[in-house]
Amino acid sequence: MNATLLAVAHGTRDPEGVRTVLALLNEVRRLRPGLRVEPAWLGLVEPSVPQALASLPGPVVAVPLLLASGYHVRADIPALLAEADPGTVRVTPALGPSPLLADALASRLAEAGRPPNASPVVLAATGSSDPRAGADTAESARLLSARLNAPVTIAFASGQGPTPAEAISAWHTAGHPDVALATHLLAPGHFAHALTRTAARWTSAPLGTHPSVAELVLRRYDACTPATMAIRA
């Protein structure tokens, strides 16, 4: 029996953000016909992780729809899964960093109008007080830089580190008038809307339903699916 893929998303008050996550899961289902794919949310949207688990009769692989290994991945999700039988429920690492995300980011930048040249890019993430999340974002920037053959710096919409406006201003001060902003977010929401109001010449849309993201969700699932998992009674 195939384990259910339980996609654990952050949660948002933005209806478009919810629709985008659900559309991404439809893309995952399209890539893997027959695989049961169900959503769960860390807050603001139902079903919650416990609610989703209670409705699933068999083994489960939980895939965090998060782009870095911050507090949610290290603490919140394991706590929500703590009462589940570890023989029937497993959790994968976060989606990022990954070359597949770099591909999706590059594609979204091209869609936003950034030409294929060496103009600098600011990779804008949500931000976290967890240093491991910062390290993951820095690695995502390195992968994107290699993918674009262009310099990439990081910025954070909240928490420690330069803001997107500060990071863009630093490139302007260094003599680069054309700066692109890569939105390192999965779906529309408060932070994504704020990023559209910077001085960047080009700003990419959230990663959303990009095929590389859907493929990455399945790769995380496949890497965590054991040959056999006990079926929950």
mmCIF file with all atom_site columns, C-alpha atoms in Angstrom, residues 35 75 154 157:
data_model
loop_
_atom_site.group_PDB
_atom_site.id
_atom_site.type_symbol
_atom_site.label_atom_id
_atom_site.label_alt_id
_atom_site.label_comp_id
_atom_site.label_asym_id
_atom_site.label_entity_id
_atom_site.label_seq_id
_atom_site.pdbx_PDB_ins_code
_atom_site.Cartn_x
_atom_site.Cartn_y
_atom_site.Cartn_z
_atom_site.occupancy
_atom_site.B_iso_or_equiv
_atom_site.pdbx_formal_charge
_atom_site.auth_seq_id
_atom_site.auth_comp_id
_atom_site.auth_asym_id
_atom_site.auth_atom_id
_atom_site.pdbx_PDB_model_num
ATOM 1 C CA . LEU A 1 35  ? -0.960 8.566  -5.295 1.00 0.00 ? 35  LEU A CA 1
ATOM 2 C CA . ALA A 1 75  ? 9.987  21.759 16.113 1.00 0.00 ? 75  ALA A CA 1
ATOM 3 C CA . ILE A 1 154 ? 19.829 37.365 0.200  1.00 0.00 ? 154 ILE A CA 1
ATOM 4 C CA . ALA A 1 157 ? 11.009 40.080 4.760  1.00 0.00 ? 157 ALA A CA 1
#
